[in-house]
PDB file of C-alpha atoms in Angstrom:
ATOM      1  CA  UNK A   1       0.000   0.000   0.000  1.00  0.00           C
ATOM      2  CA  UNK A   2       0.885   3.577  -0.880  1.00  0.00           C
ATOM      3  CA  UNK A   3      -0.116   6.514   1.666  1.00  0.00           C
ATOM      4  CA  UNK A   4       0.335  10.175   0.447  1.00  0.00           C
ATOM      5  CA  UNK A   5       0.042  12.874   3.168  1.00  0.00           C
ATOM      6  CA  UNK A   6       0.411  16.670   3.032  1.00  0.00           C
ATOM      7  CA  UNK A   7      -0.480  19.660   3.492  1.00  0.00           C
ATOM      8  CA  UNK A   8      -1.141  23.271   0.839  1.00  0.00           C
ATOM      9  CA  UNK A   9      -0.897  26.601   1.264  1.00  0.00           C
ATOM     10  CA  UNK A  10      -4.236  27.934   0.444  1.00  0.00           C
ATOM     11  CA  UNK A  11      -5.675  31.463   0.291  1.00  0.00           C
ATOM     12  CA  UNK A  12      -8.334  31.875   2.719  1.00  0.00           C
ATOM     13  CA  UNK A  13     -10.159  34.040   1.180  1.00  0.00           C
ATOM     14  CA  UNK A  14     -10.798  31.367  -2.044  1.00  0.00           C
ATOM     15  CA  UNK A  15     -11.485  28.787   0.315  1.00  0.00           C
ATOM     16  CA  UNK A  16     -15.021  28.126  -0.753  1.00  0.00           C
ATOM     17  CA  UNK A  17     -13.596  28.010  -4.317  1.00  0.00           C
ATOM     18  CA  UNK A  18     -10.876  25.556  -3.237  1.00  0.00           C
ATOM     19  CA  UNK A  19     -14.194  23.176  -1.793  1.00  0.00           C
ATOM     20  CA  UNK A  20     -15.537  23.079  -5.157  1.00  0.00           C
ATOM     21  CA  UNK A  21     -12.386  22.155  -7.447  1.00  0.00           C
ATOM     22  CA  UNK A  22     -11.278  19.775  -4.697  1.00  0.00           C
ATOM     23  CA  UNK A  23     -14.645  17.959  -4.082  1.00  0.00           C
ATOM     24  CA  UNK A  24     -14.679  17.318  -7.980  1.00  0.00           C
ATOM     25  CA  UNK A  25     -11.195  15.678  -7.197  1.00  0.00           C
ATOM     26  CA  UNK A  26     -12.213  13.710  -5.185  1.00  0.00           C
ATOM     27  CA  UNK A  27     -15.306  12.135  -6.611  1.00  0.00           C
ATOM     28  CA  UNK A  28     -13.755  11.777  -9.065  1.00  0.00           C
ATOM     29  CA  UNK A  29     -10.559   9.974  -8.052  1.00  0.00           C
ATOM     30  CA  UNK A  30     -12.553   7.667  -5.584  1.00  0.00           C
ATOM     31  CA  UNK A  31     -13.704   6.321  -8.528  1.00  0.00           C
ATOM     32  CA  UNK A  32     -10.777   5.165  -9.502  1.00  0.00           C
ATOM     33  CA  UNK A  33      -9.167   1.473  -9.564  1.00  0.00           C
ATOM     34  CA  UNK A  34      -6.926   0.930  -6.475  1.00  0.00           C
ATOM     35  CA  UNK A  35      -7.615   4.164  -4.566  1.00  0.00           C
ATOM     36  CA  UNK A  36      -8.563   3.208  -1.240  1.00  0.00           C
ATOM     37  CA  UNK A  37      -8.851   6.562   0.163  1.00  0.00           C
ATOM     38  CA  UNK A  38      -8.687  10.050  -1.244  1.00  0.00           C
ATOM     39  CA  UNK A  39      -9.638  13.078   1.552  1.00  0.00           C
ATOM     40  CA  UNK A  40      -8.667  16.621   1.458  1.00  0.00           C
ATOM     41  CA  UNK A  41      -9.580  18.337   4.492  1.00  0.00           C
ATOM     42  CA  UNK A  42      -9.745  21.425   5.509  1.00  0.00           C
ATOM     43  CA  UNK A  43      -7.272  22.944   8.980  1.00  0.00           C
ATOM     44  CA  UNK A  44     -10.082  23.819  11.141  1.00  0.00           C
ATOM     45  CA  UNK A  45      -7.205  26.210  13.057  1.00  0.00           C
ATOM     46  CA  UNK A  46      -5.857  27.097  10.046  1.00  0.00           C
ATOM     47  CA  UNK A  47      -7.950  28.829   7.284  1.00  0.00           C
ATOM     48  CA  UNK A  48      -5.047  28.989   5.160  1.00  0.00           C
ATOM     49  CA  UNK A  49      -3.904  25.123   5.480  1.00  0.00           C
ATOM     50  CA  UNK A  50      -5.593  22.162   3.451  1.00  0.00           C
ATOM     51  CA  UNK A  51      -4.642  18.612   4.451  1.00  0.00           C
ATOM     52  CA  UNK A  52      -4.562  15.619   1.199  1.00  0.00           C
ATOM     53  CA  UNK A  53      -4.826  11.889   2.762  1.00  0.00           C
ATOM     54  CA  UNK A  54      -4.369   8.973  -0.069  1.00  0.00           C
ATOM     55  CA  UNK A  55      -4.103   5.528   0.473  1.00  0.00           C
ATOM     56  CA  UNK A  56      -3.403   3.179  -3.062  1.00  0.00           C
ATOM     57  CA  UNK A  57      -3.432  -0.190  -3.423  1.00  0.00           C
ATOM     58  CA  UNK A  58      -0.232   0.517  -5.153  1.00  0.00           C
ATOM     59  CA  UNK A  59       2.479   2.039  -6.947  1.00  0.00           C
ATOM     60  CA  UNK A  60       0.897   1.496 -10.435  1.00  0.00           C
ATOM     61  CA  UNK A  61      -2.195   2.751  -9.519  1.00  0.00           C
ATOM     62  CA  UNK A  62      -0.853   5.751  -8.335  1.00  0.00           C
ATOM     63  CA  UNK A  63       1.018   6.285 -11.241  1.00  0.00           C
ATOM     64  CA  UNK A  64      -2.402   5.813 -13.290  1.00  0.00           C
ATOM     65  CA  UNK A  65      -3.818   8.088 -11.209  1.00  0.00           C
ATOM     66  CA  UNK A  66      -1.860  11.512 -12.226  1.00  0.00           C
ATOM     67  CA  UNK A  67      -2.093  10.501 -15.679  1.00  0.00           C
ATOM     68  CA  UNK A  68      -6.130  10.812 -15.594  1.00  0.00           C
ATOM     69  CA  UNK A  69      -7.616  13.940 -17.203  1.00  0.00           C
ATOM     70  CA  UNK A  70      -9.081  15.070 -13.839  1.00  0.00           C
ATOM     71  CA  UNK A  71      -5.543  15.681 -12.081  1.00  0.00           C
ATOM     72  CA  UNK A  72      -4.741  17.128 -15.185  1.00  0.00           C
ATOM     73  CA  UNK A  73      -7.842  19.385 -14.881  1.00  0.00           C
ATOM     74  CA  UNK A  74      -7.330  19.658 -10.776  1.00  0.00           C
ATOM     75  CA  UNK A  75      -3.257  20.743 -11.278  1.00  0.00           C
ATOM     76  CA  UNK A  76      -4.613  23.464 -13.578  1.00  0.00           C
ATOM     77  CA  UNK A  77      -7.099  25.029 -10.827  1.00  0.00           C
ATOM     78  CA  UNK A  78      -4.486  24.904  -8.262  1.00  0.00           C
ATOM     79  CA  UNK A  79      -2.772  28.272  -8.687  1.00  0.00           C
ATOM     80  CA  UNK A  80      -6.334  29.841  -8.630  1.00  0.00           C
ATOM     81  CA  UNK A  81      -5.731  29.240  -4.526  1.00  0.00           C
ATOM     82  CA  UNK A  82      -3.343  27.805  -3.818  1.00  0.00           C
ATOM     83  CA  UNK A  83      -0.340  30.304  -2.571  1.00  0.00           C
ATOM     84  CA  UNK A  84       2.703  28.131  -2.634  1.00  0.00           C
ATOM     85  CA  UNK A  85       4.069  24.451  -2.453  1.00  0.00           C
ATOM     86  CA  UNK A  86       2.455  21.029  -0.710  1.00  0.00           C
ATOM     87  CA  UNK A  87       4.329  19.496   1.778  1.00  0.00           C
ATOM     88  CA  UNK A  88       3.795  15.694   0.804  1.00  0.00           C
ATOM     89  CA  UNK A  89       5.354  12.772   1.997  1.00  0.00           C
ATOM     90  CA  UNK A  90       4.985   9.266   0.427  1.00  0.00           C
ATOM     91  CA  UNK A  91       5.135   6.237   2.669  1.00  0.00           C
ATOM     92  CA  UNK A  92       5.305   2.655   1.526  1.00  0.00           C
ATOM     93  CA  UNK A  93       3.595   0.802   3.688  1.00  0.00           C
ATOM     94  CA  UNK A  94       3.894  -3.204   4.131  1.00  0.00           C
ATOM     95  CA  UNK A  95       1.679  -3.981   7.154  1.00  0.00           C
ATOM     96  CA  UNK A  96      -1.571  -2.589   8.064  1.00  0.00           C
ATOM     97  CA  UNK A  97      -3.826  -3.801  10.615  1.00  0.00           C
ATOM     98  CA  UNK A  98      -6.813  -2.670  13.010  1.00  0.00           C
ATOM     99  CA  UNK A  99      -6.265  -1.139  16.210  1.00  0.00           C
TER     100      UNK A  99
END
């Protein structure tokens, strides 16, 4: 399993515009073959921080993933609010079990 986690720079004052272009995102990545999990959420401390959660079944689907035309679409809304780099990490992940 792959887990992407991060964090954006957003501007708060676009925030409502950031819900729309990222809840299109996500519908429309859920749909996609081995994504597990696919949140962005908003900092509720932080008007000007959005947090990205992904979990992939793996590598290749990943990869399919920012070759769809709606990341294409997405990574050409960003600069409308976003105001400067995500923070991501990637984790590889071999074990995963309930708490």
């Amino acid at each position: 399993m792959i887990v992407i986690a991060g964090t954006a720079p957003i501007d708060p004052s676009k925030r409502e515009q950031a819900k729309v272009v990222i809840k299109k995102m996500m519908d429309a990545t859920a749909q996609e073959e081995g994504c597990i999990t696919y949140e962005f959420t908003f900092n509720p401390w932080n008007d000007a921080e959005v947090r990205l959660f992904e979990e992939w079944e793996s590598q290749d689907a990943l990869d399919a993933h920012f070759e769809t035309p709606h990341m294409a679409e997405f990574r050409k809304a960003l600069p409308e609010f976003v105001t400067g780099k995500f923070a991501i990490k990637r984790y590889v992940v071999s074990e995963v079990t309930d708490m």
